[in-house]
PDB file of C-alpha atoms in Angstrom:
ATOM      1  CA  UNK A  24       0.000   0.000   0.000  1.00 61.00           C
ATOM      2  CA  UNK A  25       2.681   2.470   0.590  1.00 70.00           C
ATOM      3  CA  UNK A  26       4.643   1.703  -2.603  1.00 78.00           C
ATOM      4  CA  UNK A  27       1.137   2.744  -4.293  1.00 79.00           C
ATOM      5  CA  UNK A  28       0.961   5.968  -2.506  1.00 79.00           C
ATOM      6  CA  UNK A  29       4.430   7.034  -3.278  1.00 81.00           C
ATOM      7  CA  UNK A  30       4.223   6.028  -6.801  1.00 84.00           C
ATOM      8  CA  UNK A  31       1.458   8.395  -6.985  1.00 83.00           C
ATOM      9  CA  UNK A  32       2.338  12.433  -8.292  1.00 83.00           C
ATOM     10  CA  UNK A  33       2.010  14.235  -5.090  1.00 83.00           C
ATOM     11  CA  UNK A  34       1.605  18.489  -4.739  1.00 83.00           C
ATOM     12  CA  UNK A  35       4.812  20.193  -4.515  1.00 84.00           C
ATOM     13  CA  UNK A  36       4.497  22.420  -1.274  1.00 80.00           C
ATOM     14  CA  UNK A  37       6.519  25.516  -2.023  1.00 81.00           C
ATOM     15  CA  UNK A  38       7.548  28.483   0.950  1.00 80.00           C
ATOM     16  CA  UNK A  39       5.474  31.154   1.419  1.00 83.00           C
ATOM     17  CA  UNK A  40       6.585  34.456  -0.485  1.00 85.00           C
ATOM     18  CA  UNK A  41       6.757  37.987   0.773  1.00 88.00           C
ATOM     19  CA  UNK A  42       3.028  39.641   0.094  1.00 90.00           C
ATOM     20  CA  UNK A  43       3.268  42.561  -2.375  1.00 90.00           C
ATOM     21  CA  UNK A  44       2.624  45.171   0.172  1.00 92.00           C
ATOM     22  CA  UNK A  45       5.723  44.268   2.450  1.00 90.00           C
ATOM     23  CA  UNK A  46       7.980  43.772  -0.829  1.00 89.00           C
ATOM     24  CA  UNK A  47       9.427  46.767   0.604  1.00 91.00           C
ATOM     25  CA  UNK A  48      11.301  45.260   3.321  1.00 88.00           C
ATOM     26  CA  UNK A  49      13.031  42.424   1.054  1.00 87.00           C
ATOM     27  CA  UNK A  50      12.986  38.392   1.508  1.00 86.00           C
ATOM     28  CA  UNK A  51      10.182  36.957   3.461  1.00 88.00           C
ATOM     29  CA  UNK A  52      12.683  35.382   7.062  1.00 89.00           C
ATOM     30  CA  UNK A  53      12.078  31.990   7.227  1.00 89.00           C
ATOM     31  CA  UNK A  54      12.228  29.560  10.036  1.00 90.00           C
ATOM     32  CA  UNK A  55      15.540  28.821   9.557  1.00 91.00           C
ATOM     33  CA  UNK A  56      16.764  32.523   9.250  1.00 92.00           C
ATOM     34  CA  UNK A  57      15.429  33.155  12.332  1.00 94.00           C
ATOM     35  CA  UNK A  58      16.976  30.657  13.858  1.00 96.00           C
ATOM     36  CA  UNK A  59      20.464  31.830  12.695  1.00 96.00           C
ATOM     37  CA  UNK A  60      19.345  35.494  14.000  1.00 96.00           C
ATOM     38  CA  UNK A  61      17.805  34.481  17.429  1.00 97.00           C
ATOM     39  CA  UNK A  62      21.477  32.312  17.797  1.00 97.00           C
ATOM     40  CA  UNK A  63      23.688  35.179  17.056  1.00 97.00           C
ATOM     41  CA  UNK A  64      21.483  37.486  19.290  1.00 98.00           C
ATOM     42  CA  UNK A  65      21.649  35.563  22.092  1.00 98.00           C
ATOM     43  CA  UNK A  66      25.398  34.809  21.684  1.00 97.00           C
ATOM     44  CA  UNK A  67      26.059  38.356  21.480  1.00 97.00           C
ATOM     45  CA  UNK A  68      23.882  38.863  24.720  1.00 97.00           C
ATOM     46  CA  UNK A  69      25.720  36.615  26.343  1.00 97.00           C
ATOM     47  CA  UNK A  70      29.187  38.484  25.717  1.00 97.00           C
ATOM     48  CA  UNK A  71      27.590  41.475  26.884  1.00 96.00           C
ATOM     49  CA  UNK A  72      26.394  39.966  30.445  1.00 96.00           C
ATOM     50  CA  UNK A  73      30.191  38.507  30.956  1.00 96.00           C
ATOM     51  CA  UNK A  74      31.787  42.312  30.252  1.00 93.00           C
ATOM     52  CA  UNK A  75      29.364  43.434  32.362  1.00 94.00           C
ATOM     53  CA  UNK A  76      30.170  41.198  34.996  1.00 94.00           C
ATOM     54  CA  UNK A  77      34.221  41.513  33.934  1.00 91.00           C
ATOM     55  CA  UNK A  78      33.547  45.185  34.692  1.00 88.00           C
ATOM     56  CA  UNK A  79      31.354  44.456  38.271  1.00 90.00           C
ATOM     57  CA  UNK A  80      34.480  42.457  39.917  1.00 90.00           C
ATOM     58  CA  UNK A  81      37.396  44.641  38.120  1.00 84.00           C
ATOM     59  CA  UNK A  82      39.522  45.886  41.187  1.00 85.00           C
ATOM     60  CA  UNK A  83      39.960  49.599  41.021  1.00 77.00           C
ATOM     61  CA  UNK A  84      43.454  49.608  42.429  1.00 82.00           C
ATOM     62  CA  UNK A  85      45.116  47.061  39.847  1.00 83.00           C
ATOM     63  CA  UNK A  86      47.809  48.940  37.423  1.00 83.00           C
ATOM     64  CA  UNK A  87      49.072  47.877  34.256  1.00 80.00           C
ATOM     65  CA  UNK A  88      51.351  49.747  31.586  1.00 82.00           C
ATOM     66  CA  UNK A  89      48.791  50.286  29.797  1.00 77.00           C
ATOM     67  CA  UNK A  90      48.039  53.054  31.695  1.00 78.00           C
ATOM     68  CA  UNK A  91      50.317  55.241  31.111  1.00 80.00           C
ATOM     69  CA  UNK A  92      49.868  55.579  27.617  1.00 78.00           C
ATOM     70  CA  UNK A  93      46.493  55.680  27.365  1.00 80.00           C
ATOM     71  CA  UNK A  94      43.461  57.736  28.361  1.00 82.00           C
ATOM     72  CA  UNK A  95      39.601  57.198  28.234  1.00 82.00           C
ATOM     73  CA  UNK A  96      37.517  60.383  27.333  1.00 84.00           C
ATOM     74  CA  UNK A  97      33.692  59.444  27.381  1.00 84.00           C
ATOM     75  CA  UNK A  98      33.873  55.785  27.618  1.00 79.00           C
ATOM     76  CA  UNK A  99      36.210  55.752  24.909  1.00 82.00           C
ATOM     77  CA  UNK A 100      40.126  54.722  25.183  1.00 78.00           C
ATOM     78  CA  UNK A 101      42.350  56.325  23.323  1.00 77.00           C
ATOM     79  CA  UNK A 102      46.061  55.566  22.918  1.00 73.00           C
ATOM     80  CA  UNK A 103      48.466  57.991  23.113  1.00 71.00           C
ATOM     81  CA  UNK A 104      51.206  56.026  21.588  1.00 64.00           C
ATOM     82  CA  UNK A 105      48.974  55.024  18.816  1.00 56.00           C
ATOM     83  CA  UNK A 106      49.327  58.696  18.026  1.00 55.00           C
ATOM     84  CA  UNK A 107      52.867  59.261  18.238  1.00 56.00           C
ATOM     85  CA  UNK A 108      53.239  56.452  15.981  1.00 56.00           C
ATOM     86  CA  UNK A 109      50.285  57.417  13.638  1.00 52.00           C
ATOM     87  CA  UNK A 110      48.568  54.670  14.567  1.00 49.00           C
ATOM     88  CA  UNK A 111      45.258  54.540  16.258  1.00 48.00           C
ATOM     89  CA  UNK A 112      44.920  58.411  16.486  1.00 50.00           C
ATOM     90  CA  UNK A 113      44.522  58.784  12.749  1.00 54.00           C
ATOM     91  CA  UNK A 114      47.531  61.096  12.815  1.00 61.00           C
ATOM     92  CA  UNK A 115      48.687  61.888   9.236  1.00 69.00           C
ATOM     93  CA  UNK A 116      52.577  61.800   7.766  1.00 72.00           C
ATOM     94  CA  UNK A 117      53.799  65.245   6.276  1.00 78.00           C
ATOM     95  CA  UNK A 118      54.979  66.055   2.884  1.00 78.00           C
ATOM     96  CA  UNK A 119      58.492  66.101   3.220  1.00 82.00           C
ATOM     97  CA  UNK A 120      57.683  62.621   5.308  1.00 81.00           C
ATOM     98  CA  UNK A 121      55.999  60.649   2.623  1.00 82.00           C
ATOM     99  CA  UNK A 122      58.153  62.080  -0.208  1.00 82.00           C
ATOM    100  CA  UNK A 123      61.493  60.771   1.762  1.00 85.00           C
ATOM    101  CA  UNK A 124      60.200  56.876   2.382  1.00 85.00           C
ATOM    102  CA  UNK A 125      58.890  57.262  -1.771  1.00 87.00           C
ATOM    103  CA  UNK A 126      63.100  57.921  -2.496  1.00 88.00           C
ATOM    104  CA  UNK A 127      63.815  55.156  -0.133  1.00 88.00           C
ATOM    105  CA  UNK A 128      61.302  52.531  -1.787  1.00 89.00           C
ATOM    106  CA  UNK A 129      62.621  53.546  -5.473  1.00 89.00           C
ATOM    107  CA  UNK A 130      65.761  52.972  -4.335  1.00 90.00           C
ATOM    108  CA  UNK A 131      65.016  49.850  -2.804  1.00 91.00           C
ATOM    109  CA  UNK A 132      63.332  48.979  -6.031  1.00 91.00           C
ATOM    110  CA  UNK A 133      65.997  50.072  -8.326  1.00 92.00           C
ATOM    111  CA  UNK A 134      68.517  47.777  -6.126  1.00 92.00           C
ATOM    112  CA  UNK A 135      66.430  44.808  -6.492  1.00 92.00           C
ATOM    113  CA  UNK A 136      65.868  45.586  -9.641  1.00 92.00           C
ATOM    114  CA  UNK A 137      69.295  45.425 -10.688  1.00 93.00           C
ATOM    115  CA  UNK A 138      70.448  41.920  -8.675  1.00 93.00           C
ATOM    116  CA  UNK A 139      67.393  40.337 -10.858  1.00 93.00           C
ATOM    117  CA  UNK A 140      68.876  41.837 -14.306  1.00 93.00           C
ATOM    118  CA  UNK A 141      72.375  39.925 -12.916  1.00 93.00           C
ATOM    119  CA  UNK A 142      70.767  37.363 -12.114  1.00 92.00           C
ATOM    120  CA  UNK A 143      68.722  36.521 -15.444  1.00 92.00           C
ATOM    121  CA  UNK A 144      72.273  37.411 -17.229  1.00 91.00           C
ATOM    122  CA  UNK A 145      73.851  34.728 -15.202  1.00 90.00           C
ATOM    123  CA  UNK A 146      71.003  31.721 -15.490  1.00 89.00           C
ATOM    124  CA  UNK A 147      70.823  32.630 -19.330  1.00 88.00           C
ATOM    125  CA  UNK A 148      74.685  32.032 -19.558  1.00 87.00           C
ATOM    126  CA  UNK A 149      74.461  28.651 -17.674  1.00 86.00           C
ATOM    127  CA  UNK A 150      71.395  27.729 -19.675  1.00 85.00           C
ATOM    128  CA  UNK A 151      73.526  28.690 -22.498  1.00 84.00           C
ATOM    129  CA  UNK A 152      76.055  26.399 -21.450  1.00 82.00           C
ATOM    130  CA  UNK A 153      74.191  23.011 -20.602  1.00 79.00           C
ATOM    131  CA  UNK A 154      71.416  23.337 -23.363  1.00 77.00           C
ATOM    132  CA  UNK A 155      74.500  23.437 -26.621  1.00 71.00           C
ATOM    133  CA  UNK A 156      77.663  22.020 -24.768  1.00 63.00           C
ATOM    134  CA  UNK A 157      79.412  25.469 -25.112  1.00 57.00           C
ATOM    135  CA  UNK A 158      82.127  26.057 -22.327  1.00 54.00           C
ATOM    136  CA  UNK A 159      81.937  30.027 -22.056  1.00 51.00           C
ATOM    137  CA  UNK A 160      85.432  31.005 -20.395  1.00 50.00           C
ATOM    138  CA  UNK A 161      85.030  34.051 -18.226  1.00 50.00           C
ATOM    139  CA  UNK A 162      85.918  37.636 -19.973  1.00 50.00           C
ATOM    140  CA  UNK A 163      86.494  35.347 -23.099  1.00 46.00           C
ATOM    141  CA  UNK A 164      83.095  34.863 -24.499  1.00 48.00           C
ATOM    142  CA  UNK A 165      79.313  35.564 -23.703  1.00 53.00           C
ATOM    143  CA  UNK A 166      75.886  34.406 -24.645  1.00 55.00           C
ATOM    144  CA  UNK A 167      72.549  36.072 -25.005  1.00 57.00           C
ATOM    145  CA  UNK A 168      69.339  35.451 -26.366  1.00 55.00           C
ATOM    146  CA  UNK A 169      68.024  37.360 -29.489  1.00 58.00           C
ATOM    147  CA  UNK A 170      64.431  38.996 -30.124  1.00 59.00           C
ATOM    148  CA  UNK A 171      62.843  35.860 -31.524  1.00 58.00           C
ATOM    149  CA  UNK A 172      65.015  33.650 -29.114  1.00 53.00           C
ATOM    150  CA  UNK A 173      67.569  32.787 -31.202  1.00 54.00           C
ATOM    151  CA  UNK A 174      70.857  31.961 -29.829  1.00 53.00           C
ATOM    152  CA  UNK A 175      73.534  35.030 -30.330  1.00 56.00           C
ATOM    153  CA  UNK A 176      77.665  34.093 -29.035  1.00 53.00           C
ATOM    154  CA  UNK A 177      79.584  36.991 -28.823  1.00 53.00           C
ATOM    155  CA  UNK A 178      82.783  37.844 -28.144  1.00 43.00           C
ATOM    156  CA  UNK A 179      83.335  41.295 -26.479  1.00 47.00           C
ATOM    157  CA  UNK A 180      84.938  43.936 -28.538  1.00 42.00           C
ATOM    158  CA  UNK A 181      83.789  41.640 -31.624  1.00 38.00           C
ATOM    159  CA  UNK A 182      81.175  42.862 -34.368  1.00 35.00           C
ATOM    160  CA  UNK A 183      80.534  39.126 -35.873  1.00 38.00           C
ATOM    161  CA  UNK A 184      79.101  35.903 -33.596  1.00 37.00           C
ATOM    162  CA  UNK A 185      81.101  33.346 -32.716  1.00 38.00           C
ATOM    163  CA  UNK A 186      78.778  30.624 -34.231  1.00 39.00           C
ATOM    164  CA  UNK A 187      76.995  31.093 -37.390  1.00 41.00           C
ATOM    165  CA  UNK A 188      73.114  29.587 -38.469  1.00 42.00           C
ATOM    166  CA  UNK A 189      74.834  26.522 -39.783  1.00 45.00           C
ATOM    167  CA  UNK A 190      76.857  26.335 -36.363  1.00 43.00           C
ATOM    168  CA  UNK A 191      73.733  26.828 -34.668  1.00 39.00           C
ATOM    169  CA  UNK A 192      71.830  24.070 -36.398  1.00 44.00           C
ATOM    170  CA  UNK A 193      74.719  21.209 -35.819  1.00 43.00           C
ATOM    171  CA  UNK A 194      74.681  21.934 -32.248  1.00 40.00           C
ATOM    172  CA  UNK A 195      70.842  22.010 -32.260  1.00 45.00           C
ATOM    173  CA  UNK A 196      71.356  18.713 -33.874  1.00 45.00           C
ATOM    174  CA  UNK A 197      74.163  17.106 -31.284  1.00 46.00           C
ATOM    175  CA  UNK A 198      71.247  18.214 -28.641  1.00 46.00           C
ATOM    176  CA  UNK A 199      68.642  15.789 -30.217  1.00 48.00           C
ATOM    177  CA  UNK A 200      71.119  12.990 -30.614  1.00 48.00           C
ATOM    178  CA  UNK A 201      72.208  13.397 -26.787  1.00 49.00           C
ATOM    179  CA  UNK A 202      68.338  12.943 -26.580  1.00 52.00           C
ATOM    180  CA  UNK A 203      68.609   9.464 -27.506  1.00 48.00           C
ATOM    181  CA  UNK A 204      66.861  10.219 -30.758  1.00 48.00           C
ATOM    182  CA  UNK A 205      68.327   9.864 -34.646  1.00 44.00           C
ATOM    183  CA  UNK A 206      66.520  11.743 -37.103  1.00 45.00           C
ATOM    184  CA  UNK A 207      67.922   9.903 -39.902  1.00 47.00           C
ATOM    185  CA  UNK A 208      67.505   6.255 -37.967  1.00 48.00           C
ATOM    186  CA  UNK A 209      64.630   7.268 -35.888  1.00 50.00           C
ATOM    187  CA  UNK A 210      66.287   4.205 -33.393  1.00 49.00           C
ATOM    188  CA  UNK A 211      66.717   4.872 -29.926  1.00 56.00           C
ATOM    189  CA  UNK A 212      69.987   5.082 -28.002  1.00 58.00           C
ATOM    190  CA  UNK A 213      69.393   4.646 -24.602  1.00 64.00           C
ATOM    191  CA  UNK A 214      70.587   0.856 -24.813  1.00 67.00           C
ATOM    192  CA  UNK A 215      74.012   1.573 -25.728  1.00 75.00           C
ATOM    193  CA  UNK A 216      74.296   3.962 -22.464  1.00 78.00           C
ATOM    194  CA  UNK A 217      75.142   2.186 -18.887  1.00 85.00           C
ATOM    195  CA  UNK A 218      72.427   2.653 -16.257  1.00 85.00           C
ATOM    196  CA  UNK A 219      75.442   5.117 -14.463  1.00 85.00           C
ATOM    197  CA  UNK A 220      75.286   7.251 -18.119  1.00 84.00           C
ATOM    198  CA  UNK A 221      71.241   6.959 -18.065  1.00 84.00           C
ATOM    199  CA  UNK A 222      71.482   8.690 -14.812  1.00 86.00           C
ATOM    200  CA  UNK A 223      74.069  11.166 -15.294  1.00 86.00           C
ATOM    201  CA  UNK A 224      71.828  12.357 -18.514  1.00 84.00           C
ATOM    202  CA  UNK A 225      68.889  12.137 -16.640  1.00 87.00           C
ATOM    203  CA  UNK A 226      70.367  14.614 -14.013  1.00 88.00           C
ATOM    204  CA  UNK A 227      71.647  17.018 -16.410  1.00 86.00           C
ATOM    205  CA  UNK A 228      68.106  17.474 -17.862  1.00 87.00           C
ATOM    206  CA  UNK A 229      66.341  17.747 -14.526  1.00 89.00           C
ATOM    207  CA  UNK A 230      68.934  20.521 -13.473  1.00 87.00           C
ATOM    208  CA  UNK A 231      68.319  22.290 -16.752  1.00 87.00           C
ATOM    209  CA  UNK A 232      64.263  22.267 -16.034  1.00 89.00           C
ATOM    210  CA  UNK A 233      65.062  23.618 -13.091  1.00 90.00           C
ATOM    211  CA  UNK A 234      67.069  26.480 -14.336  1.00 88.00           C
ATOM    212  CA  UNK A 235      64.735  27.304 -17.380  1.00 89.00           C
ATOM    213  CA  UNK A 236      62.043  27.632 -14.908  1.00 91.00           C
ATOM    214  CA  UNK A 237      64.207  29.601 -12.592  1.00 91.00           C
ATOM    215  CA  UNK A 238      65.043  32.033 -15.227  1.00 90.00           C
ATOM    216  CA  UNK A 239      61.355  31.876 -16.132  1.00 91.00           C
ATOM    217  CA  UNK A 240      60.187  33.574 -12.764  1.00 92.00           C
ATOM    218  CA  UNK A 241      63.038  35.633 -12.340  1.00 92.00           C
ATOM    219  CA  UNK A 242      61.911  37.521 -15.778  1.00 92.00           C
ATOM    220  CA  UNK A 243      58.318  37.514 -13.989  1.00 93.00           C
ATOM    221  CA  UNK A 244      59.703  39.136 -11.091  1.00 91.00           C
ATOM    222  CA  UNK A 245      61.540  41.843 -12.851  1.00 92.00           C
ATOM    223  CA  UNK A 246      58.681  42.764 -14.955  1.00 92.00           C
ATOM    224  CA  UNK A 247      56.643  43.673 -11.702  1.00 91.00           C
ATOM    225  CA  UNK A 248      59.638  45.884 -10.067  1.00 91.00           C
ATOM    226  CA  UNK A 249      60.034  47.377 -13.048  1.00 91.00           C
ATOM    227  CA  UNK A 250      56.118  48.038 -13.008  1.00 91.00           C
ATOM    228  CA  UNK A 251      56.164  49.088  -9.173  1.00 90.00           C
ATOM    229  CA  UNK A 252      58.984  51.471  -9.909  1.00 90.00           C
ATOM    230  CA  UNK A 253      57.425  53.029 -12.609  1.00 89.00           C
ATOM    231  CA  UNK A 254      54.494  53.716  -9.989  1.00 88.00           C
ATOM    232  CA  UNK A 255      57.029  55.218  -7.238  1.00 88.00           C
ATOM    233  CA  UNK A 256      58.231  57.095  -9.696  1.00 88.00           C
ATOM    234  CA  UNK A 257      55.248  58.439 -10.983  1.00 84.00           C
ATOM    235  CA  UNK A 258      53.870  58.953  -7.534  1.00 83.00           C
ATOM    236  CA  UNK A 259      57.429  61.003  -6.662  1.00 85.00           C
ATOM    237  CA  UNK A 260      56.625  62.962 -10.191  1.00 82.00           C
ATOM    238  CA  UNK A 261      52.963  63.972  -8.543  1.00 78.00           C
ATOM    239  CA  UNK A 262      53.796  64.803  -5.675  1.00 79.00           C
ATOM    240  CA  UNK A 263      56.910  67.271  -7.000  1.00 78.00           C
ATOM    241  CA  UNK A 264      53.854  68.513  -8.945  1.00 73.00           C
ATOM    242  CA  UNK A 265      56.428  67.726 -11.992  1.00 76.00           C
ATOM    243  CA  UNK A 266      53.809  66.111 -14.143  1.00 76.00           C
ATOM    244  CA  UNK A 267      49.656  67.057 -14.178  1.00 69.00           C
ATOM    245  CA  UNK A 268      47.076  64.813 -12.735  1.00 69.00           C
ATOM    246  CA  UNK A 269      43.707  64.170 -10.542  1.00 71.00           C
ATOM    247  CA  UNK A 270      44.675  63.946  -7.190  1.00 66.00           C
ATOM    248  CA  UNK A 271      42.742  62.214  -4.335  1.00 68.00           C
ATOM    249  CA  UNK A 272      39.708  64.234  -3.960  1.00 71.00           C
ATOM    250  CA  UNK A 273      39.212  64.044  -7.935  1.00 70.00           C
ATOM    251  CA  UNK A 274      40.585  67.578  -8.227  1.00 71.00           C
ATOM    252  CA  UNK A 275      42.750  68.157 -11.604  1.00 69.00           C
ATOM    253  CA  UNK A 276      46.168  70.299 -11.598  1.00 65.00           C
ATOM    254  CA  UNK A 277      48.530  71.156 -14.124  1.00 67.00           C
ATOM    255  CA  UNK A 278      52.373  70.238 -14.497  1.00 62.00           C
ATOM    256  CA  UNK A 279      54.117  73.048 -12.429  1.00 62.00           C
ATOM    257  CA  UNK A 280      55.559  75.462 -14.783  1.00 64.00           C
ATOM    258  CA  UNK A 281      59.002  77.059 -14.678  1.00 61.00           C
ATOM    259  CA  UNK A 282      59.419  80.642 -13.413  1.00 65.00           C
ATOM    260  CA  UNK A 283      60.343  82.861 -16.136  1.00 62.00           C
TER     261      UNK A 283
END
């Protein structure tokens, strides 16, 4: 009998809506809003009685430091410290203030800046170095990488590359064979290498991921302090009034002109 009644359509018993006349005051509360609402009202009540009671049995003669650096004016504290330190008070930085921690960030910025450019220069030479086999003696020789990524050997003082396209393409070539791929055989050459040799390649090619993804981030990183110092700087150039603008309360002025 009750497999017959359930197999029968029954009425689907939707919520009550808000009547048109109180669409005024939004969503109808349901049973289980209010029970959300009558739970955080009585927690909050109950916070409230154990201040109050905190308060009741507080002994008038205990001291702490806070004391002396703080005051209460209308039931209100207020921290004189906060102040000195333009903290709590609300206590604003001057000019000359703001515009001297602005030359100490762009410096900060430029310095940074600067160890990343040495950086990429360095992990470009070494990927240099382990991706085509090319031993790059110190003040002898240098790598760097073109426009279009092409490979570009230098030596300094020297108008012509060490290596030309047809240079470039044999050692592109040794690189696939060390792969363990022929192009002309298309046979693999892992089983003339010793398990030692297997792992020695395998090595080299993990620590060259690593340093192509190194080098990756590191050009991520200096595009954003290049983009943050261009902000400083632009901030330093509006506050020296050296460039126009809207300032913070939407008010437009001109680039400062020179006295004549």
């Amino acid at each position: 009998m009750s497999s017959l009644r359930n197999a029968v359509q029954r009425r689907n018993h939707r919520e009550r809506a808000q009547p048109a006349e109180r669409a005024k005051w939004g969503l109808l509360e349901k049973r289980k809003d209010y029970k959300l609402r009558a739970a955080d009202h009585k927690l909050k009540k109950r916070k409230i009685n154990a201040l109050k009671q905190k308060a009741t049995e507080r002994n008038e003669d205990e001291f702490y430091f806070g004391m002396l650096s703080s005051t209460t004016k209308g039931g209100i504290k207020r921290s004189q410290r906060g102040e000195d330190n333009s903290g709590g008070g609300g206590k604003s930085l001057s000019v000359d203030t703001v515009k001297l921690m602005k030359t100490q960030d762009q410096g900060y910025l430029q310095t940074m800046l600067q160890r990343t450019k040495n950086e990429i220069a360095r992990l470009e030479q070494e990927v240099i170095m382990a991706t085509h086999g090319v031993k790059l003696t110190k003040g002898a020789t240098h790598g760097t990488f073109g426009e279009d990524g092409s490979l570009e050997l230098t030596v300094p003082g020297a108008s012509e590359n060490i290596f030309d396209d047809e240079d470039l393409g044999s050692l592109d070539g040794d690189l696939e064979m060390e792969d363990g791929r022929s192009e002309a055989s298309g046979k693999s050459d892992d089983e003339d290498f010793t398990p030692e040799q297997r792992a020695t390649r395998d090595r080299k090619r993990h620590a060259l991921d690593v340093k192509r993804k190194n080098l990756k981030a590191l050009r991520d990183q200096e595009d954003k302090l290049a983009s943050a110092l261009d902000g400083v700087e632009h901030q330093r150039a509006k506050m020296n009034r050296t460039i126009g603008g809207v300032n913070k309360k939407g008010v437009q002025f001109k680039q400062r002109e020179r006295k004549r």
